XYZ file of C-alpha atoms in Angstrom:
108
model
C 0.000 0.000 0.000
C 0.986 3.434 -0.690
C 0.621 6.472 0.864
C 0.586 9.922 -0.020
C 1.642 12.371 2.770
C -1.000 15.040 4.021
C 1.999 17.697 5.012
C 4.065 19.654 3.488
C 6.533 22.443 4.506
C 7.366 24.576 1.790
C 10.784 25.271 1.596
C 12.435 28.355 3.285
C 9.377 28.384 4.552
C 8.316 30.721 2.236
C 4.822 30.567 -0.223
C 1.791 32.581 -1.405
C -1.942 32.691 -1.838
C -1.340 30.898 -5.032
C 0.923 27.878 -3.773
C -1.775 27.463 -0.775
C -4.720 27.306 -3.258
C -2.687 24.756 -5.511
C -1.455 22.450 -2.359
C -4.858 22.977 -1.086
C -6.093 21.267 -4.012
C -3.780 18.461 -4.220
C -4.910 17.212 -0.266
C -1.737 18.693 1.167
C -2.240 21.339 4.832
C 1.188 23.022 4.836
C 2.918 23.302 8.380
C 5.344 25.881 9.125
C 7.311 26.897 12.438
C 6.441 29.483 14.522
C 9.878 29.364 16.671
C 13.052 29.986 14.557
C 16.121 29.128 16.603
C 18.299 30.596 13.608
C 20.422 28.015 14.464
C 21.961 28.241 10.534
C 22.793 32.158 11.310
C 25.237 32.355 14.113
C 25.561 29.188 15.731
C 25.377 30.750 18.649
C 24.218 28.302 21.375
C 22.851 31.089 24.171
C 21.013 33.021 21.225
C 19.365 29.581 20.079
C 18.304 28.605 23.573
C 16.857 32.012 23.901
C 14.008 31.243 21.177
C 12.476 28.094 23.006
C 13.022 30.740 26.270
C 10.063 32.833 24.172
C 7.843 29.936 24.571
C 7.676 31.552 28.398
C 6.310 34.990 27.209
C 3.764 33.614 25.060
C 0.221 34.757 25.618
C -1.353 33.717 22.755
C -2.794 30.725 23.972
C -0.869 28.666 21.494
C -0.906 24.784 23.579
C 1.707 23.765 21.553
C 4.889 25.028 19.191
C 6.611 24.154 16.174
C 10.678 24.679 15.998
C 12.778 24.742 13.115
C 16.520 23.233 13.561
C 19.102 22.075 11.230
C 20.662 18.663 11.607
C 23.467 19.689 9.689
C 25.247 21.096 12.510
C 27.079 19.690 14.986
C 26.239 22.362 17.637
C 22.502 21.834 16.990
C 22.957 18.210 17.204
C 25.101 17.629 20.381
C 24.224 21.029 22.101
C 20.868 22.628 21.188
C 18.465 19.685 21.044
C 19.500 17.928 24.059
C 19.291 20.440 25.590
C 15.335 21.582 23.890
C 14.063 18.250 24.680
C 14.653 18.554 28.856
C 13.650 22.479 28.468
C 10.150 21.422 26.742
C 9.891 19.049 29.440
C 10.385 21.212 32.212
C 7.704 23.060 30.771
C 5.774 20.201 30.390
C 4.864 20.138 27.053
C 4.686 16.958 25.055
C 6.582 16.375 21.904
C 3.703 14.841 19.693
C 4.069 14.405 15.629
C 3.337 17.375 13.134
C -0.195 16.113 11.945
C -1.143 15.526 16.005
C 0.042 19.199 16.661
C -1.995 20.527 13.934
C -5.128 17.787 14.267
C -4.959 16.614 10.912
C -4.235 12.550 9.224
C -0.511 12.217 8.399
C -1.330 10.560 4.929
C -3.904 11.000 1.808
């Protein structure tokens, strides 16, 4: 059996009105990040734990977050997530998958 995923994130994060209307169409819901830990930028390990640190200020009501990392880097890798997944913890938030966060089926 084959299936068809339901998700997409468009790259760089970046689209339009138009690429929404045509992914719309073709059964995808595209899921973005709302925390940026810029991790690419500076590699700067106190400025990347300070974006999950905005999680605390948020008043939005938001129950839940979606971060953007890159595995390419070895300080993201060893440092940063290690050290995301006890902070999320300690805030007790669960890490669930990208179509539970968003309430939607993974697949088409």
């Amino acid at each position: 059996m084959i299936h068809r995923p339901a998700l997409m994130r468009p790259p760089t994060g970046s689209y339009d009105a138009n690429a929404l209307a045509v992914l719309k169409k073709l059964g995808y819901s595209v899921v973005n990040w709302d925390l940026d830990t810029n991790d690419w930028r500076a590699h700067d390990f106190t400025q990347e734990k300070a974006a999950y640190q905005e999680m605390d200020k948020d008043t939005s009501g938001t129950v839940g977050h979606i971060t953007l990392e890159h595995e390419v880097y070895d300080q993201t890798v060893n440092e940063l997530i290690p050290w995301a997944i006890e902070y999320v913890k300690s805030k007790n938030y669960k890490f669930v998958t990208a179509s539970e966060c968003i309430g939607v089926e993974p697949y088409q």
